[in-house]
CSV table of C-alpha atoms in Angstrom, one decimal:
chain,number,residue,atom,x,y,z
A,1,MET,CA,62.7,89.6,120.1
A,2,GLN,CA,64.8,92.8,119.0
A,3,PRO,CA,62.6,95.7,118.1
A,4,ILE,CA,63.0,96.9,114.0
A,5,GLY,CA,65.3,99.4,114.2
A,6,ALA,CA,63.9,101.8,112.0
A,7,ILE,CA,64.8,105.4,112.3
A,8,LEU,CA,62.0,108.0,110.3
A,9,LEU,CA,63.9,111.3,110.5
A,10,SER,CA,61.9,114.2,107.3
A,11,PHE,CA,64.4,116.5,106.1
A,12,ALA,CA,62.1,119.1,107.3
A,13,ALA,CA,61.6,117.9,111.3
A,14,LEU,CA,65.7,117.3,111.3
A,15,ALA,CA,66.2,121.7,110.4
A,16,ALA,CA,63.7,122.7,113.1
A,17,ALA,CA,64.7,120.4,115.8
A,18,ALA,CA,68.4,120.8,115.9
A,19,PRO,CA,70.1,123.4,117.1
A,20,LEU,CA,72.2,126.0,115.3
A,21,GLU,CA,74.9,125.1,116.3
A,22,ALA,CA,74.2,121.1,115.6
A,23,ARG,CA,73.5,121.9,112.6
A,24,ALA,CA,76.5,123.8,112.4
A,25,THR,CA,78.9,120.9,113.0
A,26,ASP,CA,77.2,118.3,111.7
A,27,SER,CA,76.4,120.2,107.6
A,28,ALA,CA,81.3,120.3,108.3
A,29,ALA,CA,80.6,116.1,109.3
A,30,THR,CA,79.4,116.6,105.8
A,31,ASP,CA,81.8,117.6,103.8
A,32,ASN,CA,83.5,114.2,102.5
A,33,SER,CA,86.4,115.3,100.1
A,34,GLY,CA,88.2,112.3,101.1
A,35,PRO,CA,87.9,108.2,100.9
A,36,PHE,CA,86.5,106.9,104.0
A,37,GLN,CA,85.7,104.2,105.7
A,38,VAL,CA,82.2,103.1,107.1
A,39,TYR,CA,81.8,101.4,110.9
A,40,GLY,CA,78.5,99.2,111.9
A,41,TYR,CA,77.9,99.8,115.8
A,42,GLY,CA,75.4,98.1,117.5
A,43,GLU,CA,74.5,95.0,120.4
A,44,GLY,CA,78.7,93.4,121.1
A,45,ILE,CA,79.5,94.8,118.1
A,46,GLY,CA,81.5,98.2,118.7
A,47,GLY,CA,82.7,99.7,115.7
A,48,LEU,CA,83.4,96.7,114.0
A,49,PHE,CA,84.6,98.4,109.5
A,50,MET,CA,83.1,97.4,106.6
A,51,PHE,CA,84.8,95.0,103.9
A,52,SER,CA,84.1,93.5,100.7
A,53,THR,CA,85.4,90.7,98.2
A,54,GLY,CA,84.2,92.2,95.2
A,55,GLY,CA,82.1,89.4,94.6
A,56,SER,CA,84.9,87.2,94.9
A,57,LYS,CA,84.6,84.2,93.7
A,58,ALA,CA,87.0,82.6,97.2
A,59,GLY,CA,84.5,84.6,99.5
A,60,LEU,CA,81.6,83.0,98.1
A,61,GLY,CA,83.2,80.0,98.8
A,62,THR,CA,83.2,81.1,101.9
A,63,PHE,CA,79.9,82.8,102.3
A,64,CYS,CA,76.5,81.2,101.4
A,65,LEU,CA,73.4,83.3,100.9
A,66,LYS,CA,71.5,80.3,101.6
A,67,GLY,CA,71.3,80.7,105.7
A,68,ASN,CA,74.6,82.1,105.8
A,69,HIS,CA,76.4,79.3,106.7
A,70,GLN,CA,79.7,77.7,104.9
A,71,CYS,CA,78.5,77.0,101.1
A,72,SER,CA,79.3,72.7,99.3
A,73,LEU,CA,79.2,72.0,95.8
A,74,GLY,CA,75.9,70.1,96.3
A,75,ASP,CA,74.7,73.6,97.3
A,76,PHE,CA,75.8,74.9,94.0
A,77,ALA,CA,73.8,72.2,91.7
A,78,ILE,CA,71.5,73.1,93.9
A,79,ILE,CA,71.6,76.7,93.1
A,80,PRO,CA,73.2,77.4,89.6
A,81,PHE,CA,72.4,80.7,89.4
A,82,LEU,CA,74.6,81.8,93.0
A,83,LEU,CA,77.2,82.7,91.0
A,84,ILE,CA,75.6,85.6,89.7
A,85,LEU,CA,73.7,86.8,92.5
A,86,GLN,CA,76.8,87.1,94.8
A,87,THR,CA,78.0,89.6,92.5
A,88,TYR,CA,76.0,91.7,94.4
A,89,LEU,CA,74.7,90.1,96.7
A,90,GLY,CA,75.5,89.1,100.6
A,91,ASP,CA,79.1,90.4,100.3
A,92,VAL,CA,79.7,94.0,103.1
A,93,TYR,CA,80.8,92.3,105.5
A,94,PHE,CA,81.7,93.9,109.3
A,95,GLY,CA,84.5,91.6,111.2
A,96,ASP,CA,87.9,91.2,110.4
A,97,TYR,CA,88.3,90.3,106.7
A,98,THR,CA,92.0,88.4,107.4
A,99,LYS,CA,90.1,85.5,108.9
A,100,LEU,CA,88.3,84.8,105.5
A,101,ASN,CA,92.1,84.2,103.6
A,102,ASP,CA,90.5,85.5,100.4
A,103,SER,CA,93.4,87.7,98.9
A,104,ASN,CA,90.4,89.9,97.3
A,105,ALA,CA,89.0,90.7,101.0
A,106,ALA,CA,90.4,94.8,101.7
A,107,PRO,CA,88.5,97.3,103.8
A,108,VAL,CA,85.9,99.3,101.3
A,109,LEU,CA,86.9,102.9,100.8
A,110,PHE,CA,83.9,105.1,100.0
A,111,THR,CA,83.6,108.3,97.3
A,112,LEU,CA,81.1,110.3,97.1
A,113,THR,CA,79.0,111.7,93.7
A,114,ASP,CA,77.4,113.9,93.1
A,115,THR,CA,73.4,111.9,93.1
A,116,ASP,CA,74.7,110.5,96.3
A,117,THR,CA,75.5,107.6,95.1
A,118,TRP,CA,78.6,105.6,96.9
A,119,ILE,CA,81.8,104.4,95.2
A,120,GLY,CA,84.0,101.7,96.8
A,121,ALA,CA,86.7,100.8,96.6
A,122,PRO,CA,89.4,98.2,98.9
A,123,ASN,CA,92.0,99.8,100.8
A,124,THR,CA,95.7,98.3,99.8
A,125,THR,CA,97.1,100.1,102.4
A,126,ALA,CA,95.7,97.3,104.6
A,127,THR,CA,96.2,94.2,102.4
A,128,ALA,CA,99.8,92.4,101.6
A,129,THR,CA,98.4,92.4,98.3
A,130,ASP,CA,96.3,94.1,95.8
A,131,PRO,CA,92.5,93.2,95.2
A,132,ASN,CA,91.5,92.3,92.0
A,133,TRP,CA,88.2,95.0,92.4
A,134,SER,CA,87.3,99.0,92.2
A,135,ASN,CA,84.6,101.3,92.2
A,136,LEU,CA,81.7,98.7,92.2
A,137,THR,CA,78.7,101.1,93.1
A,138,PHE,CA,76.9,100.4,97.5
A,139,SER,CA,73.3,98.9,96.7
A,140,ILE,CA,70.3,98.4,99.2
A,141,PRO,CA,67.6,96.8,98.0
A,142,ALA,CA,64.8,98.9,96.3
A,143,GLN,CA,61.7,100.1,98.6
A,144,GLY,CA,58.9,96.7,98.7
A,145,SER,CA,61.4,94.4,97.5
A,146,SER,CA,61.8,91.0,99.3
A,147,ASP,CA,65.3,90.8,99.4
A,148,HIS,CA,67.8,92.5,101.8
A,149,ASP,CA,70.8,92.2,101.0
A,150,VAL,CA,73.1,95.2,101.0
A,151,GLY,CA,76.4,94.8,98.2
A,152,PHE,CA,78.5,96.2,95.6
A,153,LEU,CA,77.4,96.4,91.9
A,154,ASN,CA,79.9,95.8,88.8
A,155,SER,CA,79.1,97.9,85.5
A,156,ASN,CA,78.2,94.7,84.4
A,157,THR,CA,75.7,93.9,86.7
A,158,THR,CA,71.9,94.3,86.5
A,159,SER,CA,70.8,97.7,89.4
A,160,SER,CA,67.2,96.5,88.6
A,161,GLY,CA,65.3,96.4,92.1
A,162,ARG,CA,68.0,97.8,93.9
A,163,GLN,CA,68.9,101.6,95.4
A,164,THR,CA,71.8,102.8,94.2
A,165,SER,CA,71.9,106.6,95.3
A,166,GLY,CA,70.1,108.8,98.6
A,167,PHE,CA,73.0,107.2,101.0
A,168,LEU,CA,73.5,110.6,103.1
A,169,PHE,CA,75.4,111.7,106.7
A,170,TYR,CA,73.3,112.8,109.5
A,171,GLY,CA,76.7,113.8,111.4
A,172,SER,CA,79.3,111.2,111.9
A,173,PHE,CA,75.7,108.7,111.1
A,174,ILE,CA,74.9,107.6,107.5
A,175,PHE,CA,70.5,106.9,106.9
A,176,VAL,CA,68.9,106.9,103.2
A,177,LYS,CA,66.8,109.1,101.8
A,178,GLY,CA,63.8,107.3,101.1
A,179,ALA,CA,60.5,108.3,98.8
A,180,THR,CA,59.0,110.4,101.1
A,181,GLY,CA,62.2,112.3,101.6
A,182,SER,CA,63.0,111.2,105.3
A,183,LEU,CA,65.7,109.8,106.6
A,184,GLN,CA,65.8,105.5,107.2
A,185,SER,CA,68.0,103.5,109.3
A,186,LEU,CA,67.5,100.0,108.6
A,187,TRP,CA,69.9,98.4,108.9
A,188,TYR,CA,71.2,95.3,110.5
A,189,ALA,CA,73.8,92.4,111.2
A,190,ALA,CA,73.5,89.1,110.3
A,191,PRO,CA,76.0,86.7,111.3
A,192,SER,CA,78.3,84.1,109.4
A,193,SER,CA,79.5,80.9,109.8
A,194,ILE,CA,83.5,82.7,110.9
A,195,ASP,CA,83.2,84.3,114.0
A,196,GLY,CA,83.3,88.0,114.5
A,197,ILE,CA,82.0,88.2,110.9
A,198,PHE,CA,78.3,89.5,110.1
A,199,SER,CA,76.5,90.2,106.7
A,200,LEU,CA,75.2,93.7,106.8
A,201,LYS,CA,71.1,93.2,105.6
A,202,TRP,CA,68.7,96.4,105.1
A,203,ASN,CA,65.1,96.0,106.6
A,204,VAL,CA,65.1,92.4,107.8
A,205,THR,CA,61.8,92.6,109.3
A,206,ASP,CA,59.3,89.8,111.3
A,207,ASN,CA,57.0,89.4,109.0
A,208,ALA,CA,59.5,89.3,105.7
A,209,ALA,CA,61.6,87.2,104.1
A,210,GLY,CA,64.4,85.8,105.0
A,211,ARG,CA,63.2,86.2,109.2
A,212,LYS,CA,64.7,87.8,111.3
A,213,ASN,CA,66.4,85.5,114.3
A,214,ASP,CA,67.5,86.0,117.3
A,215,ASP,CA,70.9,86.2,116.4
A,216,THR,CA,70.3,89.8,114.0
A,217,VAL,CA,72.0,92.6,115.2
A,218,VAL,CA,70.7,96.0,115.1
A,219,LEU,CA,72.8,98.5,113.4
A,220,THR,CA,74.5,102.1,113.2
A,221,LEU,CA,76.4,102.8,110.9
A,222,LYS,CA,78.7,105.8,111.1
A,223,LYS,CA,81.9,107.2,109.3
A,224,THR,CA,83.5,107.6,112.7
A,225,ALA,CA,86.0,104.8,113.9
A,226,PRO,CA,86.0,103.8,118.1
A,227,SER,CA,88.3,104.5,119.9
A,228,ASN,CA,89.6,101.3,120.3
A,229,ALA,CA,89.9,101.5,115.7
A,230,ALA,CA,93.4,99.9,116.1
A,231,ASP,CA,92.2,96.6,117.8
A,232,VAL,CA,89.0,96.2,115.8
A,233,ASP,CA,90.7,97.3,112.3
A,234,PRO,CA,93.3,95.5,111.3
A,235,ALA,CA,94.0,98.6,108.7
A,236,SER,CA,94.5,101.2,111.8
A,237,ALA,CA,97.0,99.2,113.0
């Protein structure tokens, strides 16, 4: 069983512990004036890039909230609200987006706002056709939520129960600012029904709904591409 991948660092502790040279490097690294991509690192996941379908029905047909397996018509009959939930739940992945055969699947390019909110848009230079989604708000479950899905919100989706701000860098590492001012890294990858594609999760523990299983991988998220980026990211080829 893998340990919980929680990293809790207070801003005060970071400032006190980091050497001057390291702090200067980290400060420069956090000057994210341009769009950036996100890469996931973990056991067996060597820098796969983040992608999304923007909540499209094609993506929904491939990935199902019901245990990360391929949905059938019976699933939709049993869970009719799945179509609505999929506008933000479980629509953040790592891996080769071309395996979905979905014209809306594309690597995500993020831009920052003044409130540490991340706005995602498709990297259209990496796709043959332009996806029909853009300007989606990155979100994780709010503190105390039993949900574990990381996803995007559009302008018609409620943000109730979701945290949409507080996404920060320490160097190239991606953290979330908690309610107490700590930096948290509670990212996990759950395998999907398609080999080599993982769904991004947040704060999955042994005791919560959506119980962590042996296939779940603790992730570190970074904005730094791996040295073999052309092999793991079609957009870099």
